[in-house]
Coordinates of C-alpha atoms in Angstrom, one line a residue:
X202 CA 4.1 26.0 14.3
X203 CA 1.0 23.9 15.2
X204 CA 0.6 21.4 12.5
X205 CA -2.4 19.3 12.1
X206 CA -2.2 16.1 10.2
X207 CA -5.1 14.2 8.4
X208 CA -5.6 10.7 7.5
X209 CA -8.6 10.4 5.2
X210 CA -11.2 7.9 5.7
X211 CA -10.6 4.0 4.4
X212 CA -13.3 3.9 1.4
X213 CA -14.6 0.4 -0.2
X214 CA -16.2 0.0 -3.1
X215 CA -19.8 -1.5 -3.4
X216 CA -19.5 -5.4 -3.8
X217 CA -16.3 -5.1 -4.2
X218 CA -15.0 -6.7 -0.4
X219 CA -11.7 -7.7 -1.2
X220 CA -10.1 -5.7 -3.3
X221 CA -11.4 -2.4 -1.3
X222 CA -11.8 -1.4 2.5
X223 CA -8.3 -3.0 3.1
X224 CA -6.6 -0.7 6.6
X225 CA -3.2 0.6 5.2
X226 CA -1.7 2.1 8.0
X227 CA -0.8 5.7 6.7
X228 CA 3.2 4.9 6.7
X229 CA 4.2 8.2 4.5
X230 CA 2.4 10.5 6.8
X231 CA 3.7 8.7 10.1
X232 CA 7.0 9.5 8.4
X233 CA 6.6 13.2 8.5
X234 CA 4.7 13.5 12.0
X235 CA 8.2 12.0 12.7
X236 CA 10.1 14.5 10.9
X237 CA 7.8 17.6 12.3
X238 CA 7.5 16.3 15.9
X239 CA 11.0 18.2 16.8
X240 CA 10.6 21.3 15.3
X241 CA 6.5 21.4 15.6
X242 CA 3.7 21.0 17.9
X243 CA 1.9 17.9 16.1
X244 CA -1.6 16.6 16.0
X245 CA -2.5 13.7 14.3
X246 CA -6.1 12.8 13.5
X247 CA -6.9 9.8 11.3
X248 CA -9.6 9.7 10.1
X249 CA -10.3 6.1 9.8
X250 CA -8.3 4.9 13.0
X251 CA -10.0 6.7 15.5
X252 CA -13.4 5.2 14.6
X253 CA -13.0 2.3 12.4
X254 CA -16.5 0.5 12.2
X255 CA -18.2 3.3 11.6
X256 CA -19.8 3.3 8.0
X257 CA -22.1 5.4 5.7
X258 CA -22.3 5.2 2.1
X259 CA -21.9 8.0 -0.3
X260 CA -22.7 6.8 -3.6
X261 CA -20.7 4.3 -4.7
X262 CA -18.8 3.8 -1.7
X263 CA -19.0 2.7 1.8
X264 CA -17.1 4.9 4.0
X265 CA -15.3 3.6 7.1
X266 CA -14.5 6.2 10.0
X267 CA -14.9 9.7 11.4
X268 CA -17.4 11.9 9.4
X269 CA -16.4 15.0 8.3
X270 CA -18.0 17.1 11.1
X271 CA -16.5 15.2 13.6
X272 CA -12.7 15.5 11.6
X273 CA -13.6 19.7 11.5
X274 CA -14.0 19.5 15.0
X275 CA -11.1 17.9 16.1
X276 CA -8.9 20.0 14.4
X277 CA -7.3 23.1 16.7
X278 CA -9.0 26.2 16.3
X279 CA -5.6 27.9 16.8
X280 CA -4.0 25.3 14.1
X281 CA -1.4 27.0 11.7
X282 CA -1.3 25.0 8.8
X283 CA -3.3 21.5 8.1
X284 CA -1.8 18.7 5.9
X285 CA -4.3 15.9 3.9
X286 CA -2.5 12.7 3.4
X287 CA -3.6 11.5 -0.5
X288 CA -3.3 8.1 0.7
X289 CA -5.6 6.2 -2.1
X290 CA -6.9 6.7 -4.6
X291 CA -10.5 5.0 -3.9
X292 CA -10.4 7.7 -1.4
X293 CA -10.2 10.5 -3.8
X294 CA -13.3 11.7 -4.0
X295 CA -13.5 11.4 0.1
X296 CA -10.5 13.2 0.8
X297 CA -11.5 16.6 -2.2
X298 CA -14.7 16.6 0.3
X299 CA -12.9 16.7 3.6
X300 CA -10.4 19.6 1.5
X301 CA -13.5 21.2 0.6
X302 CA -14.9 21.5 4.1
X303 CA -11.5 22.5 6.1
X304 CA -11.8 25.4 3.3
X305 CA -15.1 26.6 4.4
X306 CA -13.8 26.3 8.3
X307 CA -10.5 27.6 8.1
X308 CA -8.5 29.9 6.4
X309 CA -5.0 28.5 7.5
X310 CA -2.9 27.2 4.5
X311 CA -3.9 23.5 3.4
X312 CA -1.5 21.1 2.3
X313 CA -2.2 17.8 0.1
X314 CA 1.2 15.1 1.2
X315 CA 1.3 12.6 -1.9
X316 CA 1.8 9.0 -0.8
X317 CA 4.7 8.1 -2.7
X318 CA 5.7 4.2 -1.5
X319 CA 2.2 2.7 -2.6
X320 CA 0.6 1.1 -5.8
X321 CA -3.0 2.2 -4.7
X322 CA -1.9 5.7 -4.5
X323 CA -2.1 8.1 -7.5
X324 CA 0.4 10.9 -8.7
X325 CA -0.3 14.9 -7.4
X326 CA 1.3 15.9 -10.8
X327 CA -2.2 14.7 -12.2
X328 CA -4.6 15.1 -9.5
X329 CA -3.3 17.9 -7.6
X330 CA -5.4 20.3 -9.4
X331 CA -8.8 18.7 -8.1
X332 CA -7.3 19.2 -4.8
X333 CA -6.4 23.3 -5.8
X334 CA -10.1 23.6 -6.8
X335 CA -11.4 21.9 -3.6
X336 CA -9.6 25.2 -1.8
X337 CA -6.1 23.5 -0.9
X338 CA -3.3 25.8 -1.5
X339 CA -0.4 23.2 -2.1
X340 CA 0.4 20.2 -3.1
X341 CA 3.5 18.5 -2.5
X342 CA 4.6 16.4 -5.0
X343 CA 7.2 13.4 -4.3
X344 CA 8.5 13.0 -0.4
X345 CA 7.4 15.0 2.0
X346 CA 10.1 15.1 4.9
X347 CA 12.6 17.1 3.0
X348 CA 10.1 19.3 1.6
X349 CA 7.2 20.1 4.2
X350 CA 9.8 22.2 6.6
X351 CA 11.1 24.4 3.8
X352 CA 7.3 24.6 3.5
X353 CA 6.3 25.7 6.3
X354 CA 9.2 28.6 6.6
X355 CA 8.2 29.8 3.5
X356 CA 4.6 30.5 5.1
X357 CA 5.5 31.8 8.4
X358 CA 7.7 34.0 6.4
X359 CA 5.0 34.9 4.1
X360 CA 7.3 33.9 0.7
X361 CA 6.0 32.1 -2.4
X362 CA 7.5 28.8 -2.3
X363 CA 10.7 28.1 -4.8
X364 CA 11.8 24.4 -4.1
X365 CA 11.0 21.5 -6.1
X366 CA 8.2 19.2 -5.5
X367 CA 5.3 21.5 -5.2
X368 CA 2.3 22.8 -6.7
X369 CA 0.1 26.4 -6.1
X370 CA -1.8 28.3 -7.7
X371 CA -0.6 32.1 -8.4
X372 CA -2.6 35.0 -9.4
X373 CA -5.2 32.0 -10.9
X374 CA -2.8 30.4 -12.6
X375 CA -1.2 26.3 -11.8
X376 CA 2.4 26.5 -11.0
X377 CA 4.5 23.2 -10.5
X378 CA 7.8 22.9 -9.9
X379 CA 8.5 19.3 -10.5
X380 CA 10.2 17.2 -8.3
X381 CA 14.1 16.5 -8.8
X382 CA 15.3 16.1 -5.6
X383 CA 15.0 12.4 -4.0
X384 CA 15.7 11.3 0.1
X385 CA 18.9 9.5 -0.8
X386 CA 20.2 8.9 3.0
X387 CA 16.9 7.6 4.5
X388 CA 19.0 6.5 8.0
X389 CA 19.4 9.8 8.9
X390 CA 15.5 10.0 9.0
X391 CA 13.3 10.0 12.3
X392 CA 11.4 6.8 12.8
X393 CA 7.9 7.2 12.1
X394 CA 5.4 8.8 14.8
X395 CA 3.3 5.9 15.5
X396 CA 2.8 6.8 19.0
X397 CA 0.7 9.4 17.5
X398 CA -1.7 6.8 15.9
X399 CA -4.8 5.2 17.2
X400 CA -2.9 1.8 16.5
X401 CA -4.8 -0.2 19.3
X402 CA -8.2 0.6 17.2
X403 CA -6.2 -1.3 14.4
X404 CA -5.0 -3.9 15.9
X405 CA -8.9 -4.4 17.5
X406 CA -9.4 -4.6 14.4
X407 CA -8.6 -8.2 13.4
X408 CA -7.4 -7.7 10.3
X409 CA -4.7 -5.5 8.1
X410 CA -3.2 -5.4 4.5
X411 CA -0.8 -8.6 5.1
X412 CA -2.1 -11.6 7.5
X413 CA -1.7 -10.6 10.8
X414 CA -1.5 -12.8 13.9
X415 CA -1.1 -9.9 16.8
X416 CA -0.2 -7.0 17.4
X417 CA 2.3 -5.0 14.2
X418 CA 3.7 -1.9 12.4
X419 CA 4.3 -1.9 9.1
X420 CA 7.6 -1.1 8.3
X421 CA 9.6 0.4 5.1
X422 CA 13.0 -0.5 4.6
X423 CA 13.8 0.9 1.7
X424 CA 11.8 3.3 -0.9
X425 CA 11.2 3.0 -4.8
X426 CA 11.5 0.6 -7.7
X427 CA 14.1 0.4 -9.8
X428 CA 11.8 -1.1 -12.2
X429 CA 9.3 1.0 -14.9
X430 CA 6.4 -1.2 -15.0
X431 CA 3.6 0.6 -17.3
X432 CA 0.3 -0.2 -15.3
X433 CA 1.9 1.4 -11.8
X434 CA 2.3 4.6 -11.4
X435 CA 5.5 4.2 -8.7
X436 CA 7.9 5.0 -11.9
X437 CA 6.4 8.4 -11.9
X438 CA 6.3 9.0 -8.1
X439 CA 10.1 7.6 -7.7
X440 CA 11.2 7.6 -11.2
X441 CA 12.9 4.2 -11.0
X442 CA 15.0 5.5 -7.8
X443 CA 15.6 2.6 -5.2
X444 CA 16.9 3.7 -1.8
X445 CA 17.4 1.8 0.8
X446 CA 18.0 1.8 5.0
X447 CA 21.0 0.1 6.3
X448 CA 19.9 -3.6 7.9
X449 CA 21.5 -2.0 11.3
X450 CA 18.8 1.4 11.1
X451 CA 16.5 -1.5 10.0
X452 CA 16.6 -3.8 13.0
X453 CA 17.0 -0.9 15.2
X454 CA 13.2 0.2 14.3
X455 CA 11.8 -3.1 14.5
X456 CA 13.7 -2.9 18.3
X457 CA 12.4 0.0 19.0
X458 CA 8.9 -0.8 18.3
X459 CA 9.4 -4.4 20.2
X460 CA 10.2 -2.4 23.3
X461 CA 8.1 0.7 23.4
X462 CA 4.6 -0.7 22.0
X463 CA 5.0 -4.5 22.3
X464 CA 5.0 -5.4 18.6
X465 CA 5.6 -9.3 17.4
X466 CA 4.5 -8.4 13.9
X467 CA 5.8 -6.4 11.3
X468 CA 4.9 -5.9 7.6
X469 CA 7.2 -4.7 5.1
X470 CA 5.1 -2.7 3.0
X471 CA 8.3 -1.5 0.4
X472 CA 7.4 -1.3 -3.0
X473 CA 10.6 -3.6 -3.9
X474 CA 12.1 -4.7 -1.0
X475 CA 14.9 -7.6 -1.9
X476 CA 16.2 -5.6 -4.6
X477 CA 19.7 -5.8 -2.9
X478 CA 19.9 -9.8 -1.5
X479 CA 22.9 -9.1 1.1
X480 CA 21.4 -6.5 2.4
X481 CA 17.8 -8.5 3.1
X482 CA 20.5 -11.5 4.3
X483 CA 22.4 -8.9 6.4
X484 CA 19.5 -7.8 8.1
X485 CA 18.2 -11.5 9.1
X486 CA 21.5 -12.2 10.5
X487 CA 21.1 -9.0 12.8
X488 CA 17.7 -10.0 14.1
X489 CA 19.1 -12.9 14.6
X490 CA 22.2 -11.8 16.5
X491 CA 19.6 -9.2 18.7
X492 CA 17.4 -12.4 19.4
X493 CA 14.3 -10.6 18.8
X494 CA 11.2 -13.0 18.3
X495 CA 9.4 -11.7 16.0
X496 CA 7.3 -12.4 12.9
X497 CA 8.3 -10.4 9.8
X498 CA 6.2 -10.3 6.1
X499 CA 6.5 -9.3 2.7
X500 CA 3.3 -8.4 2.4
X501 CA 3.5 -5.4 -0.9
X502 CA 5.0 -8.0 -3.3
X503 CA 8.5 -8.1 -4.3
X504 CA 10.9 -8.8 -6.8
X505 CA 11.7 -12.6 -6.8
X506 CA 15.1 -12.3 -8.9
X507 CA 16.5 -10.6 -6.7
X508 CA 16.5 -13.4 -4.0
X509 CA 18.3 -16.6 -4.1
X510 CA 17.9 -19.8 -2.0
X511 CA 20.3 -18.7 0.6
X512 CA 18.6 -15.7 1.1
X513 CA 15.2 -16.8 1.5
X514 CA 16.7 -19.5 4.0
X515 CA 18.4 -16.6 6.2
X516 CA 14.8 -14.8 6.0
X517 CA 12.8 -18.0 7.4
X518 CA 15.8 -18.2 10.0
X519 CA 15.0 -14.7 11.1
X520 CA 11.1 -15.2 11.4
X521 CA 10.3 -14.3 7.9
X522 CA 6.8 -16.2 7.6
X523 CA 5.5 -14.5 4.1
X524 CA 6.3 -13.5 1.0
X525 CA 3.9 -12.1 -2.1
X526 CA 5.1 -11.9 -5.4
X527 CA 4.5 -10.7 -8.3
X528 CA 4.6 -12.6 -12.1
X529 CA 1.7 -10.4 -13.3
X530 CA 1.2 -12.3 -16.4
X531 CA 2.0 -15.7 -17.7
X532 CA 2.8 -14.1 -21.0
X533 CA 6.1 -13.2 -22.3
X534 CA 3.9 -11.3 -24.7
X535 CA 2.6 -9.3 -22.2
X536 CA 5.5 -8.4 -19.6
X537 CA 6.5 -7.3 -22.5
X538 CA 4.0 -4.4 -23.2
X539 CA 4.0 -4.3 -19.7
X540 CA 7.4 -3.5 -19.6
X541 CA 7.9 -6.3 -16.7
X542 CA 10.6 -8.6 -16.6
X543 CA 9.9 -11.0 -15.0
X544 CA 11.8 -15.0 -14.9
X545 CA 9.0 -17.8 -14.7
X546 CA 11.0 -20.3 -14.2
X547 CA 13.1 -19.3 -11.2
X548 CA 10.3 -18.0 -9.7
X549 CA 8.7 -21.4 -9.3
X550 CA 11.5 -23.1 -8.1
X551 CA 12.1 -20.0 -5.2
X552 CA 8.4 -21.0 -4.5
X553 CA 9.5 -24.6 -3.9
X554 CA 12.0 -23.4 -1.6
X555 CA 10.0 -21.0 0.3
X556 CA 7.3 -24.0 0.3
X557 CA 10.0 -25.8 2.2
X558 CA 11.1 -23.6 4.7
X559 CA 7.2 -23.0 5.9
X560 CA 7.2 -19.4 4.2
X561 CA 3.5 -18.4 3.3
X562 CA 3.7 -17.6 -0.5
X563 CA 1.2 -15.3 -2.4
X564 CA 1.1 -14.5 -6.4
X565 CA -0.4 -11.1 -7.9
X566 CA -1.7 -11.1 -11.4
X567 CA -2.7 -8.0 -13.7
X568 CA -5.7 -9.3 -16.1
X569 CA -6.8 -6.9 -19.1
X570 CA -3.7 -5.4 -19.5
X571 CA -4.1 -3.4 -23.3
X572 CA -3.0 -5.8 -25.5
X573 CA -3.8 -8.8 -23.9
X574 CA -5.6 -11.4 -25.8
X575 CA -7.0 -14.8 -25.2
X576 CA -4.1 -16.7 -25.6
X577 CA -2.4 -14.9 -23.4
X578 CA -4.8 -14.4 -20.4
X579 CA -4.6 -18.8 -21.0
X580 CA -0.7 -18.7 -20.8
X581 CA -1.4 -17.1 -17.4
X582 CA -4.1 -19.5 -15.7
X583 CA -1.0 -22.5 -17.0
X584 CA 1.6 -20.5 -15.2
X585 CA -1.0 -20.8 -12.3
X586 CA -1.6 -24.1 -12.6
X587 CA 2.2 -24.8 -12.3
X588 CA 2.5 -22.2 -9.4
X589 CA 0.1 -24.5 -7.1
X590 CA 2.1 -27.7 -8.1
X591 CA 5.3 -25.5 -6.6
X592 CA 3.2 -24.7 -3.5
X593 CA 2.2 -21.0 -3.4
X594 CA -0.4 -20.7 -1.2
X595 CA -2.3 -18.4 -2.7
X596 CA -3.2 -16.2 -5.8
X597 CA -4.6 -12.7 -6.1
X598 CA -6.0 -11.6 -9.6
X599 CA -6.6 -7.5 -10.2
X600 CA -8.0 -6.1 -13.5
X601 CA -6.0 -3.5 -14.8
X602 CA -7.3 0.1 -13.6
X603 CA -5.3 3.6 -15.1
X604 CA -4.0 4.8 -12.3
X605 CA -3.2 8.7 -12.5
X606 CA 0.4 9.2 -13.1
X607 CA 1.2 5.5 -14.3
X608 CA 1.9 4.7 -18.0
X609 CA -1.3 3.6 -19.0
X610 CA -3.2 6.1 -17.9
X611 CA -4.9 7.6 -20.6
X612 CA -5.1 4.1 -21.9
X613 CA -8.9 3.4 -20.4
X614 CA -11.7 5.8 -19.8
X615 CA -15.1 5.3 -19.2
X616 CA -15.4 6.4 -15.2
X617 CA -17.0 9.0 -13.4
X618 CA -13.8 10.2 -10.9
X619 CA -10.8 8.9 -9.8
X620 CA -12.3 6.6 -6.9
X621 CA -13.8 4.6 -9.4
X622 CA -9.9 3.2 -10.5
X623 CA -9.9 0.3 -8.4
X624 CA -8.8 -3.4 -9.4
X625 CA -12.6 -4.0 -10.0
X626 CA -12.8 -1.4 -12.4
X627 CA -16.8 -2.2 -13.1
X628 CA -16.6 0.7 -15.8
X629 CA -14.5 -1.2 -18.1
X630 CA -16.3 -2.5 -21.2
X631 CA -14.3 -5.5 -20.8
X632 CA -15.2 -6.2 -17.3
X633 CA -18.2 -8.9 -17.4
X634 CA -15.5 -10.7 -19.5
X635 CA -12.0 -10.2 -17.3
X636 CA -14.4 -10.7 -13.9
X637 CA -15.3 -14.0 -15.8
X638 CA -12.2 -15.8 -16.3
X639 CA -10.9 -13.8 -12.7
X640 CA -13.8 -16.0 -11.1
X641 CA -13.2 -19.1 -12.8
X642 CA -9.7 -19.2 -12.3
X643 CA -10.1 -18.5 -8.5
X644 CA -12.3 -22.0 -8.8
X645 CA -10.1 -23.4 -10.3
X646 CA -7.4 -22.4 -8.2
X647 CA -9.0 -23.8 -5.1
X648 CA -9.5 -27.0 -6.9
X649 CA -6.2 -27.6 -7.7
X650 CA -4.9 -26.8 -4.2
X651 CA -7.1 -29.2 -2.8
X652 CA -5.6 -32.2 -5.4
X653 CA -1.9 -31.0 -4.7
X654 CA -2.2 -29.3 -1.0
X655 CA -5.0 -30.5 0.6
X656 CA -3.9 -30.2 4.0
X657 CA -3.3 -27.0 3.6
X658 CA -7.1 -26.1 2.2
X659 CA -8.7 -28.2 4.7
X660 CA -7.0 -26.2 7.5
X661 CA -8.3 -22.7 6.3
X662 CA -11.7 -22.4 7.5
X663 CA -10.0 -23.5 10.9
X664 CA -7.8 -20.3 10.7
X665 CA -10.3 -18.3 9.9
X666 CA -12.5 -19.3 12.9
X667 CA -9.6 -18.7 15.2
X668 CA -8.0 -16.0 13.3
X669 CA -4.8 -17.6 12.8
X670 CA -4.7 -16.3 9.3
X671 CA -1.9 -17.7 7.3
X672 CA -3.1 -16.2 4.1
X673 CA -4.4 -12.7 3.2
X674 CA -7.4 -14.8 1.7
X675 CA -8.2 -16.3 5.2
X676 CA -8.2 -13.0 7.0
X677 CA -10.7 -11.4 3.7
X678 CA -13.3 -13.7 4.5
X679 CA -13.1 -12.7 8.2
X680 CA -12.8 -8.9 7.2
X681 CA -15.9 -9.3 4.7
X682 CA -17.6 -11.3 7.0
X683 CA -17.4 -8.6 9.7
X684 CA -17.7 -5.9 6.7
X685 CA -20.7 -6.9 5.8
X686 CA -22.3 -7.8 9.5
X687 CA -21.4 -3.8 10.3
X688 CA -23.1 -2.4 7.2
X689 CA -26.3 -4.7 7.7
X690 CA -26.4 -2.4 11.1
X691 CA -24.9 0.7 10.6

């Protein structure tokens, strides 16, 4: 069949530079252009990569990319079926208008993919009947690869669909079939299509989700959480399954990609990467062995109980250069309602070590958590305090948004549409407040860095003039800066 695939636009909110606008690389649809590629003639088209700096705003948001004429008229006239990737969820409201208007165009069937490996993204279970209202005619729900080819029989056979993982509508009424079925041998999976992408446009671009030095792929080595943390909404879209590739399938991407497209940089964008140590040690000593020079990062946070001092000296050994975290909270109190374990005191001692073998260290935090009070959003900027003593390098703060399908989703209302759940939800009553402290801590922060690390903060602005970033902090300012200087001309 002739398949055409779409990557939505990137979308950033108003005022909102750093938390927003940030190029994911669509990994789960790369995945099943990889998968269809053998069986089906594939065309990508992305809507973002193919023109990146080119903006208009739509209410609240900026838009970044193709407009929706130009995606109509890129697709095949003689395309079969079109899939829309549901890559994030600031892009909600973008991608229900690009569904709207392949409706209008094309009476093929259209196919929403859910993005299942990502903390921006949002669960189909919820969402997915937006998307039937907007005139698509499925959504799949959960991974794609082993469900998008029983898929597409079932239309060229003209049958109603009976596997798990989807949602249609019937004679005007919802029908989902919820997903039980998980990819449990991911090795036996293609490699992602990224020859398929506009990746030089990316790389142009300067600047990605982890801090990028030249050209990269992201890369997933393993998919899930074993974990059931109540403000993400990954425990619905993997319900607590971790799988994982074998370090030998691992390296063998990361050799491919070296050879065929010249990559030095790769980011591992897992949701939970280290959750198996001698695995993550298993595949250092293979890149190792191969004597491939490359720079790899943790850039989607992991688990830092699961590592060990050995480990993270094996991973600095085998080019490992960063590594985000992710203690959400200072307060027992709250991991608690958060349903987060999470060991402070380890953690700040593997930060040490990381400090020591020249790994580039990041912290997340969750503010506003239900629940939370004072005392505890203070227990958090002390467990910051002692962070910078330990070295981390740097410190990201979100305000807690209900993502649809996470725990806490009907915790918060107040917004328009589901583009408006960012981590600078501006709707919140309590935002003035949590945006308060969020500012004053960043200060704060800084300060401190500059008593215990000053080298360090003195040689920022440096790598952000010669785009050397270290941080993801440096390369924001250099993505806002050029943000901003393209929507003062668009």
């Amino acid at each position: 069949m002739r398949v055409t695939l779409i990557n939505p636009n990137i979308c950033m909110q108003k005022g909102d530079f750093f938390g927003t606008g940030i190029p994911y690389l669509p990994m789960s649809l790369a995945w099943v252009a990889g998968s269809l590629r053998s069986n089906h003639d594939i065309m990508v088209i992305d809507a973002f990569g193919e023109n990146p700096m080119h903006f208009r705003t739509e209410g609240k948001l900026h838009i970044q990319g193709l407009t929706i004429p130009q995606i109509l008229e890129r697709v095949p006239k003689d395309t079969e079926a079109i899939c829309v990737y549901a890559a994030k969820v600031v892009a909600f409201t973008v991608t229900k208008d690009i569904v709207r208007a392949l409706r209008k165009e094309f009476q093929v069937p259209i196919i929403i993919l859910e993005n299942t490996q990502s903390v921006v993204a949002y669960s189909l279970k919820v969402a997915g009947k937006e998307f039937l209202d907007a005139g698509a005619d499925y959504c799949l729900i959960g991974e794609s690869e082993n469900r998008i080819e029983k898929l597409l029989v079932a239309i060229r056979e003209k049958k109603t669909p009976a596997f798990d993982g989807i949602l249609y509508r019937k004679d005007g009424k919802d029908v989902l079939i919820d997903k039980k079925e998980y990819i449990m041998n991911l090795d036996e999976l293609p490699f992602p299509a990224w020859d398929l992408f506009p990746l030089q446009n990316y790389w142009k671009l300067g600047y990605a989700h982890g801090p990028m030095q030249g050209k990269y792929v992201p890369l997933l080595t393993s998919r899930g959480c074993p974990y059931g943390c109540k403000y993400c909404v990954v425990p619905e879209t993997n319900a607590r399954r971790w799988r994982f590739r074998s370090p030998k399938n691992v390296v063998d991407e990361i050799e491919h990609w070296v050879k065929t497209l010249g990559v030095t940089e790769f980011h591992f964008e897992d949701l939970n990467p280290t959750v198996r140590k001698e695995r993550i040690t298993e595949m250092s000593k293979e890149i190792i062995a191969r004597n491939l020079k490359i720079s790899w990062k943790i850039v989607a946070g992991t688990k830092v109980e699961t590592m060990d001092k050995d480990t993270v000296t094996w991973m600095a050994k085998a080019g490992c250069t960063y590594i985000s975290i992710s203690p959400e909270s200072g307060s027992p109190a709250v991991l608690k309602l958060m349903d987060k374990p999470f060991n402070h005191e380890l953690a700040l001692d593997l930060v040490r070590h990381m400090h020591k073998q020249g790994i580039t260290t990041q912290a997340c935090f969750v503010l506003g958590f239900p629940g939370e009070k004072p005392e505890d959003l203070q227990l958090t900027r002390k467990y910051v305090r002692k962070l910078v003593r330990a070295g981390i390098d740097e410190v990201a703060l979100f305000v807690m948004t209900p993502i649809p399908g996470s725990n806490q989703f009907s915790a918060l209302d107040g917004y328009e549409n589901y583009s408006q759940l960012t981590f600078t939800p501006t709707w919140r009553k309590d935002f003035r407040r949590l945006s308060t402290f969020r500012n004053r801590l960043y200060v704060e922060f800084y300060l401190l860095k500059l008593i215990f690390h000053p080298i360090k903060l003195f040689l920022q602005p440096f790598n952000v003039l010669f785009r050397n970033f270290k941080t993801k902090t440096e390369m924001t300012a250099f993505r806002t800066l050029k943000l901003m200087r393209a929507l003062a001309t668009s």
